[in-house]
PDB file of C-alpha atoms and ligand atoms in Angstrom:
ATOM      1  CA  UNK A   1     140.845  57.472-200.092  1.00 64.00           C
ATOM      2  CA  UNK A   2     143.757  60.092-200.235  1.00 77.00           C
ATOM      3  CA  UNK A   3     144.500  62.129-203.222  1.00 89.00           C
ATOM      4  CA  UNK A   4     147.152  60.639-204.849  1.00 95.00           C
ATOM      5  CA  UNK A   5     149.290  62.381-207.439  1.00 97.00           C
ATOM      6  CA  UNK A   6     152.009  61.148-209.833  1.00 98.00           C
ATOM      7  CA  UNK A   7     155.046  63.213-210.302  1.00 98.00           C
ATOM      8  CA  UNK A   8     157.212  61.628-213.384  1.00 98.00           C
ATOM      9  CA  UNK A   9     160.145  63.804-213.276  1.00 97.00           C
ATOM     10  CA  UNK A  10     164.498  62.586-213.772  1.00 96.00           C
ATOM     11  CA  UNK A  11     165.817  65.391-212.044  1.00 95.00           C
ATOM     12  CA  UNK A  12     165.505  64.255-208.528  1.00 95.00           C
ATOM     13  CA  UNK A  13     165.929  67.825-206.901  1.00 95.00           C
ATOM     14  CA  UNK A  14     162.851  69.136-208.219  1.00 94.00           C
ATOM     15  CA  UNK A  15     160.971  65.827-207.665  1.00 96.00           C
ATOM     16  CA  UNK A  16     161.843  65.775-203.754  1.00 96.00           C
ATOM     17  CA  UNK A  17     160.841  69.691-203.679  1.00 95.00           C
ATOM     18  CA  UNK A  18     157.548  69.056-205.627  1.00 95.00           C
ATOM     19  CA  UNK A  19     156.922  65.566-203.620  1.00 96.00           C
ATOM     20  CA  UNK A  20     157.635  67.344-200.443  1.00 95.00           C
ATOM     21  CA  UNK A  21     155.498  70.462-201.220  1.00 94.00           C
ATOM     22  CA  UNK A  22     152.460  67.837-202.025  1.00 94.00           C
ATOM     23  CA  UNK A  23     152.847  65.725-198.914  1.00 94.00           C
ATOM     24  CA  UNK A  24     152.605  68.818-196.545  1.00 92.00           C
ATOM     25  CA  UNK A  25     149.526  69.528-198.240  1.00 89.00           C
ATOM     26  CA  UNK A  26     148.118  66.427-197.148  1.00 89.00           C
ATOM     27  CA  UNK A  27     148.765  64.776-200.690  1.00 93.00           C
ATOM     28  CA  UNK A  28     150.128  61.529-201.459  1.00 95.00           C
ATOM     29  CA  UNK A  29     152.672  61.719-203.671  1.00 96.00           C
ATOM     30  CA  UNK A  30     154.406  59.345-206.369  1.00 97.00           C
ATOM     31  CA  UNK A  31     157.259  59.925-207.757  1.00 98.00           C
ATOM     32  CA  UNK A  32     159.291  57.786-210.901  1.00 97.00           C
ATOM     33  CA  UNK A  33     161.858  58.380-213.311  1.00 97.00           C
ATOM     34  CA  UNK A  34     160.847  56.971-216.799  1.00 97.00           C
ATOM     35  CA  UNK A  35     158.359  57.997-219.193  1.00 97.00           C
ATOM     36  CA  UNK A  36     157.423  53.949-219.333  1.00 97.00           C
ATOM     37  CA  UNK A  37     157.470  53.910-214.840  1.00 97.00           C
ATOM     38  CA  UNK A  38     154.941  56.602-215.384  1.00 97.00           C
ATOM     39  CA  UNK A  39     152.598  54.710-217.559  1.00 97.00           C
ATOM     40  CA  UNK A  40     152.616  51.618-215.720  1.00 97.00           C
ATOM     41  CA  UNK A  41     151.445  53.373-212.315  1.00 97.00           C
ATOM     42  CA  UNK A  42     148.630  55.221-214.120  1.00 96.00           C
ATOM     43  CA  UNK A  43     147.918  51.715-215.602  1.00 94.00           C
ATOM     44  CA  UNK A  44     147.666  50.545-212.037  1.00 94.00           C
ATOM     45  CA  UNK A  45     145.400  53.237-211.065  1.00 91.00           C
ATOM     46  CA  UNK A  46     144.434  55.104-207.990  1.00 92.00           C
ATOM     47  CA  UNK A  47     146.076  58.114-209.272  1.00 95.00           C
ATOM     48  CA  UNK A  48     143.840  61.527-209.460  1.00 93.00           C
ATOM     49  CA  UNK A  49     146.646  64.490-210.864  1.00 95.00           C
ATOM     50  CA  UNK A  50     149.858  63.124-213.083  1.00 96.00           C
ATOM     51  CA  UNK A  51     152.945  65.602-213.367  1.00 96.00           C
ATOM     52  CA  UNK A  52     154.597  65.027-215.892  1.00 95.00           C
ATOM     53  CA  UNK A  53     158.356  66.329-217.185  1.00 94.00           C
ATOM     54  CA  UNK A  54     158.146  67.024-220.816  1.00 90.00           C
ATOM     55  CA  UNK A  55     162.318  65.822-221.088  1.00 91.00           C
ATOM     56  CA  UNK A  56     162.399  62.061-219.581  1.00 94.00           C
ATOM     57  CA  UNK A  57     164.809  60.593-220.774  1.00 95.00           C
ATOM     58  CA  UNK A  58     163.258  57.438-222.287  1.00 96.00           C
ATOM     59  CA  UNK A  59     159.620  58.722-223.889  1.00 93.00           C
ATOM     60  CA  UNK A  60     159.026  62.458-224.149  1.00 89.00           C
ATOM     61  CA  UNK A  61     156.288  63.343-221.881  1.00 90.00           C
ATOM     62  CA  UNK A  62     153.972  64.722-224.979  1.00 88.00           C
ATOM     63  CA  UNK A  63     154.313  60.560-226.104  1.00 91.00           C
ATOM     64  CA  UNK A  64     153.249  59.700-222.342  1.00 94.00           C
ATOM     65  CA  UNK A  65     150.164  61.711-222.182  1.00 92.00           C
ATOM     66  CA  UNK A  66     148.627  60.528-225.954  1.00 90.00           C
ATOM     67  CA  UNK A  67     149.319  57.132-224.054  1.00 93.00           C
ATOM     68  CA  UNK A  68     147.516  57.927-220.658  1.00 93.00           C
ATOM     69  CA  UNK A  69     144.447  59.772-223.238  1.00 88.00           C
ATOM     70  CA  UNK A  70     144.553  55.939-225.076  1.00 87.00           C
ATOM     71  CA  UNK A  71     142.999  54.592-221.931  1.00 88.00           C
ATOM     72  CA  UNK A  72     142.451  57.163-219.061  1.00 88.00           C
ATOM     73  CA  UNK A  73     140.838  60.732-218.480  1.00 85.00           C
ATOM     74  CA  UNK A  74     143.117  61.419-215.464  1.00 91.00           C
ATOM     75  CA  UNK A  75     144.173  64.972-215.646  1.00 92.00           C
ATOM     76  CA  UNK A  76     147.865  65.645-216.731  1.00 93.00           C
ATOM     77  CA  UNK A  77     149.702  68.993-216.036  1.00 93.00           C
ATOM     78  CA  UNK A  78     153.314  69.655-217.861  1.00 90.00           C
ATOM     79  CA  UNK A  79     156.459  70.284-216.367  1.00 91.00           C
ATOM     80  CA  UNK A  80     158.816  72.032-219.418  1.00 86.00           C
ATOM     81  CA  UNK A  81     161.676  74.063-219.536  1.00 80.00           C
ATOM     82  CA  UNK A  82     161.751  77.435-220.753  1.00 62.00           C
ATOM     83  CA  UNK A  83     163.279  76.388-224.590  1.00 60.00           C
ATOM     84  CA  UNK A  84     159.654  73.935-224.586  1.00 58.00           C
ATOM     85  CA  UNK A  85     157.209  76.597-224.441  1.00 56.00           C
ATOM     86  CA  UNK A  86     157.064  76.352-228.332  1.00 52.00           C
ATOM     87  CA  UNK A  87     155.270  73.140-227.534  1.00 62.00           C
ATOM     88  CA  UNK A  88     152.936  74.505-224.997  1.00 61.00           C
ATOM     89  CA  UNK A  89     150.335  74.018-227.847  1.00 60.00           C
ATOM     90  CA  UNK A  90     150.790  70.594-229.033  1.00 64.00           C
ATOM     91  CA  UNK A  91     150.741  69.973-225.311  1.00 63.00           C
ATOM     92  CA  UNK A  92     147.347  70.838-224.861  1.00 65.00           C
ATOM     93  CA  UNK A  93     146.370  69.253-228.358  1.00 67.00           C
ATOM     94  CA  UNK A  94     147.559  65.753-226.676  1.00 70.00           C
ATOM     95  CA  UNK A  95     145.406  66.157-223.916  1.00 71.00           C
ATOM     96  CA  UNK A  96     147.322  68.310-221.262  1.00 77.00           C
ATOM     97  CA  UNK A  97     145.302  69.284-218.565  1.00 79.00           C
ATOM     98  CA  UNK A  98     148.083  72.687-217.567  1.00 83.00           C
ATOM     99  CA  UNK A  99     151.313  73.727-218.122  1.00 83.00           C
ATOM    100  CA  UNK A 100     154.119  74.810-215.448  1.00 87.00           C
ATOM    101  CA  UNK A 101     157.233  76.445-217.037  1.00 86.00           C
ATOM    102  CA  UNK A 102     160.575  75.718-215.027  1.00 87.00           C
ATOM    103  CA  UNK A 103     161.742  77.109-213.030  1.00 87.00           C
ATOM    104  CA  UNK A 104     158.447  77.191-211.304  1.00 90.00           C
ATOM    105  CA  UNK A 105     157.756  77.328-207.138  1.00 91.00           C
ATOM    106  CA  UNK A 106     156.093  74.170-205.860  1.00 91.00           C
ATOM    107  CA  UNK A 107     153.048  76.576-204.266  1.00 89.00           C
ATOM    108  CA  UNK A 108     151.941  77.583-207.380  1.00 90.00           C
ATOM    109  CA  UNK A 109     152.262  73.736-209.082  1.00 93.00           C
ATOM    110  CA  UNK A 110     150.319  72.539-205.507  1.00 93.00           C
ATOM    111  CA  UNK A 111     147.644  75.114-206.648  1.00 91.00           C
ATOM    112  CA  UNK A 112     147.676  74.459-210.135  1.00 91.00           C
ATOM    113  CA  UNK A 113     146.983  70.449-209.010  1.00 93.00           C
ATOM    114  CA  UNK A 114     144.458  71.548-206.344  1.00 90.00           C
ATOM    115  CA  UNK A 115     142.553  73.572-209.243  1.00 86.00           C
ATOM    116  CA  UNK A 116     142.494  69.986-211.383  1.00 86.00           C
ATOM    117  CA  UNK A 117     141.131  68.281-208.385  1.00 86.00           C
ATOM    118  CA  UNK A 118     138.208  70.679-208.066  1.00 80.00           C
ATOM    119  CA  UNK A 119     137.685  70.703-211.964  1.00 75.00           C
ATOM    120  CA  UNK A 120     137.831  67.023-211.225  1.00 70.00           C
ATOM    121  CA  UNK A 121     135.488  66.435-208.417  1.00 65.00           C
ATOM    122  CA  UNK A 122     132.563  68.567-210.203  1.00 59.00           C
ATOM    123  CA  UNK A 123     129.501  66.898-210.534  1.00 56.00           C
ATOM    124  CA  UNK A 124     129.284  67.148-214.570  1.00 55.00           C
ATOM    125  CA  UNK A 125     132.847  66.089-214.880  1.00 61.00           C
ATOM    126  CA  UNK A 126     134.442  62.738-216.180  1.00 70.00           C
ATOM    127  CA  UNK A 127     134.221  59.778-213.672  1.00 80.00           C
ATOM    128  CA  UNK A 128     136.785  57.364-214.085  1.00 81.00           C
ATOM    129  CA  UNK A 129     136.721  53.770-212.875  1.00 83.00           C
ATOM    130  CA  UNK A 130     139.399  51.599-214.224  1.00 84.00           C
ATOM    131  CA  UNK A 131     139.600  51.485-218.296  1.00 87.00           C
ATOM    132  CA  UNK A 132     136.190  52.746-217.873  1.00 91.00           C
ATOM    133  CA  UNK A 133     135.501  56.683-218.365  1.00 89.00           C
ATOM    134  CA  UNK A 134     131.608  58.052-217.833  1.00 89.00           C
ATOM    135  CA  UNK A 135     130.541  61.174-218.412  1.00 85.00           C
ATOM    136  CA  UNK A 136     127.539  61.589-216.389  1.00 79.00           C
ATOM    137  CA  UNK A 137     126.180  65.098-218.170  1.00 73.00           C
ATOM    138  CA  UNK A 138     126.749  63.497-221.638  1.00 76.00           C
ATOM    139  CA  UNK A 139     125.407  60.451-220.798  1.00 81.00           C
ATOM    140  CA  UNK A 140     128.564  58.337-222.193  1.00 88.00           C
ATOM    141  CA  UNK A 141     130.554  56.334-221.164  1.00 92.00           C
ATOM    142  CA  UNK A 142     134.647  55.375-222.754  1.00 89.00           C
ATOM    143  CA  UNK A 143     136.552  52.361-222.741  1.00 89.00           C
ATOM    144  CA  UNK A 144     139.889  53.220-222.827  1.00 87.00           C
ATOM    145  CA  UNK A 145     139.444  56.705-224.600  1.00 82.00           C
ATOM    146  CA  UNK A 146     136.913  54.938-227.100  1.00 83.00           C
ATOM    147  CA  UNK A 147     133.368  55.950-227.144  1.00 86.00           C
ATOM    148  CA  UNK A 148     130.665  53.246-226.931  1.00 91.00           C
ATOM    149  CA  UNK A 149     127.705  53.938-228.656  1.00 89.00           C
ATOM    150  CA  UNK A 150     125.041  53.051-225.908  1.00 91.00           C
ATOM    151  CA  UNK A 151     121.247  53.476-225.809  1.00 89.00           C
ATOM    152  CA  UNK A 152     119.847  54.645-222.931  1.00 86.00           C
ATOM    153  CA  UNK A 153     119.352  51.542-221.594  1.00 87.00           C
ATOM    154  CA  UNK A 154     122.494  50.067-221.877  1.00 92.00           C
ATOM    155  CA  UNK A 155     124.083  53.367-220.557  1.00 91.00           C
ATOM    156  CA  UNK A 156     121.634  52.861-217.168  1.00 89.00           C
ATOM    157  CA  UNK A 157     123.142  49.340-216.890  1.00 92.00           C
ATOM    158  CA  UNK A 158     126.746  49.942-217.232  1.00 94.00           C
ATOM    159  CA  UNK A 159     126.672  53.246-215.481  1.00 91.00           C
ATOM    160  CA  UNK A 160     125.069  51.120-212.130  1.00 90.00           C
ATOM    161  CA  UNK A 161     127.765  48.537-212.422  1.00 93.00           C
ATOM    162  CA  UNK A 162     130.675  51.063-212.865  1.00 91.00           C
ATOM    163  CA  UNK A 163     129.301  52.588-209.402  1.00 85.00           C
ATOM    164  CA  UNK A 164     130.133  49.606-207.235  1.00 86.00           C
ATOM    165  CA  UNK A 165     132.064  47.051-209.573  1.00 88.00           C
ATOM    166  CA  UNK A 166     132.405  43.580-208.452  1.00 90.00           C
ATOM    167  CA  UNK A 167     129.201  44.239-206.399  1.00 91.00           C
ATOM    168  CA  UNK A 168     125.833  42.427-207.767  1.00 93.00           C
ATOM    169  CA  UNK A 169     122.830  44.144-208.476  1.00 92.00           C
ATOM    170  CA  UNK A 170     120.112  42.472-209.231  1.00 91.00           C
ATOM    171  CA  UNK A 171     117.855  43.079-211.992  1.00 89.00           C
ATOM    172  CA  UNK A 172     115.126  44.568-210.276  1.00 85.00           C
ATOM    173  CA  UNK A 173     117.795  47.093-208.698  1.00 85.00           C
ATOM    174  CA  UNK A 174     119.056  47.787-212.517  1.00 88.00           C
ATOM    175  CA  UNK A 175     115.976  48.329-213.605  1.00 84.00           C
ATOM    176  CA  UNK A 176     115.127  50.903-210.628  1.00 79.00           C
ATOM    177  CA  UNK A 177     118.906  52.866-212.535  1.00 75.00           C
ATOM    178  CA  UNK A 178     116.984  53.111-215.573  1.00 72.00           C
ATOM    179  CA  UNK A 179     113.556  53.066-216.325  1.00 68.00           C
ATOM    180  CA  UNK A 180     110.890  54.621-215.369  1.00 65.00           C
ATOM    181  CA  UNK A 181     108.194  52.101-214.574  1.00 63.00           C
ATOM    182  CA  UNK A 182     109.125  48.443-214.306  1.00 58.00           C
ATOM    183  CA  UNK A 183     108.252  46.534-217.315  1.00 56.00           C
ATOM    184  CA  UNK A 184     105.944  43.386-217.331  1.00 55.00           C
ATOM    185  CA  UNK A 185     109.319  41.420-217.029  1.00 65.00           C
ATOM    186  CA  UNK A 186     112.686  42.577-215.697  1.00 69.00           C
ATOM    187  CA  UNK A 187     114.499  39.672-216.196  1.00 75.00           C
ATOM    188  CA  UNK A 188     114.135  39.142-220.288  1.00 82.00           C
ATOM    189  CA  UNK A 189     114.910  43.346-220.376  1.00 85.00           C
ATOM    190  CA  UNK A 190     117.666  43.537-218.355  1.00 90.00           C
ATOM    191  CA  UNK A 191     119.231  39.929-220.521  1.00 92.00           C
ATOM    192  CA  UNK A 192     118.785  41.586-223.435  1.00 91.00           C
ATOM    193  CA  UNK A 193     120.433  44.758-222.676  1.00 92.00           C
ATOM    194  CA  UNK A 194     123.639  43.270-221.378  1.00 95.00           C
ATOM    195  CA  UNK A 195     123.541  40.993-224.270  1.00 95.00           C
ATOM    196  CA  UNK A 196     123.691  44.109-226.477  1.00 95.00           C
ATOM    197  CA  UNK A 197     126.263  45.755-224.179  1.00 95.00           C
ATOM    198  CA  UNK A 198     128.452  42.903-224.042  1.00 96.00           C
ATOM    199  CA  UNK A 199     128.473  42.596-228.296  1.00 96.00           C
ATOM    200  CA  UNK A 200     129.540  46.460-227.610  1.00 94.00           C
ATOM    201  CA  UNK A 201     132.537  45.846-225.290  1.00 94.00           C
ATOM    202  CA  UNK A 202     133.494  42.858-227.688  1.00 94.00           C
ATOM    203  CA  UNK A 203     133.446  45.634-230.663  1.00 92.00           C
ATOM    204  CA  UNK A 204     135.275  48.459-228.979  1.00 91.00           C
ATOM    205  CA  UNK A 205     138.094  45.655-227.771  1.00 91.00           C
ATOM    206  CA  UNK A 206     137.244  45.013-223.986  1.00 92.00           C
ATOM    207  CA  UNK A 207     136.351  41.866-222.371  1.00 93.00           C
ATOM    208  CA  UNK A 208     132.673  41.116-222.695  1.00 93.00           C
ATOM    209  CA  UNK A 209     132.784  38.721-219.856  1.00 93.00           C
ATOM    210  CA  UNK A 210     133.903  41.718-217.886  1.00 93.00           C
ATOM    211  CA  UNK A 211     129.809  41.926-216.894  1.00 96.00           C
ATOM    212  CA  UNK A 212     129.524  39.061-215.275  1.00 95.00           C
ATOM    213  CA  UNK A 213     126.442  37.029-214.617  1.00 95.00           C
ATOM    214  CA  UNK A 214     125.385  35.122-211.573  1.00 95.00           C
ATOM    215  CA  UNK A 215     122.931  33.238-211.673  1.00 92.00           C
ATOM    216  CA  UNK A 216     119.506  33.321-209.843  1.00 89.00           C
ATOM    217  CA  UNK A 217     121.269  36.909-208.402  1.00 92.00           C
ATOM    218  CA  UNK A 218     121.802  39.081-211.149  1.00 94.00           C
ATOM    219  CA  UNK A 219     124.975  40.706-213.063  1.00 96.00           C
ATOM    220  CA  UNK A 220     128.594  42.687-211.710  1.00 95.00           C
ATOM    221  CA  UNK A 221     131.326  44.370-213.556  1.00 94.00           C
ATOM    222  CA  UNK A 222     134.771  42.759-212.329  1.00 90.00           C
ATOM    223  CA  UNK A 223     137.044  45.418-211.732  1.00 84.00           C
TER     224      UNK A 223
HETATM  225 CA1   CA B   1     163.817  66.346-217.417  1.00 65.33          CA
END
């Protein structure tokens, strides 16, 4: 998949300099006009690095990122004008991955979203997969910013379902994810886990019926 980055900016000349600086990189590139555009795209996912203008001229962009941070670890860097640098610290309080003060060359913002990529494809770093964020070194995983208090167990499950979702694993396969010798019976372990998992999903807000069961094969997330 290509990397695709999100530049929310309403002054069109930078946008086409910044868009055209990321596509000769080898970068897609995104581009709206509205704090709200913004949101919905990021909503819609498949975007790695957003860009975002901190003067839009419907939500401020500090109000768009503690949006994004309600439901998505994607990393954010801020585009502000010289008389914003005051907020440069409330910036990073909302979640701001960087900063780039205008006026700024589009190299050094194409570097500045190449060094978020690499932060982003580190091994110990946040995976996202839809509303879903898991944070392999932890060992947790978010639902839309929120923190669900798994065991181990249920962390194992949901962890192998976020890696291929709508896929179906069955539960011998889950149980491989997980433990380290296979109990007397997988079946009644696995059930009980997802049971507890799903009462989890239910309590943080998300669907439980997101983990879907099918029967005689075993259990998939729907995407
Ligand atoms: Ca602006």
């Amino acid at each position: 998949m290509p990397t695709t980055i999100l530049i929310a900016e309403d002054e069109t000349a930078i946008a086409d300099a910044v868009l055209y600086a990321l596509r000769s990189e080898g970068m897609e590139a995104r581009h709206c006009l509205l704090g709200r555009e913004a949101l919905a795209v990021v909503r819609g996912g498949g975007i790695d690095v957003v860009v975002l203008d901190v003067g839009l001229p419907d939500l401020n962009g500090f109000e768009v990122c503690r949006q994004i941070r309600a439901f998505s670890e994607v990393p954010v860097i801020f585009l502000t004008a010289r008389n914003e640098e005051v907020d440069r610290v409330l910036g990073l309080e909302l979640g701001a991955d960087d900063y780039v003060a205008k006026p700024f060359s589009p190299r050094e913002l194409v570097a500045r979203v190449r060094a978020r990529l690499r932060r982003s494809a580190a091994p110990d770093d946040f995976v996202e997969r839809g509303d879903f964020g898991i944070d392999r070194a932890g060992h947790r995983i978010r639902w839309r910013g929120k923190p669900l208090e798994l065991t181990r167990y249920e962390y194992a499950v949901l962890d192998a379902l976020l890696q291929r979702p709508g896929a179906i694993f069955s539960r011998a396969q889950l149980m491989d994810r997980g433990w380290d010798s296979h109990a007397e019976s997988a079946d009644r372990t696995i059930d009980t886990h997802v049971k507890t998992l799903r009462a989890k999903l239910r309590a943080a807000g998300a669907d439980p019926e997101r983990i879907r069961t099918h029967r005689g094969l075993g259990y998939s997330l729907e995407p």
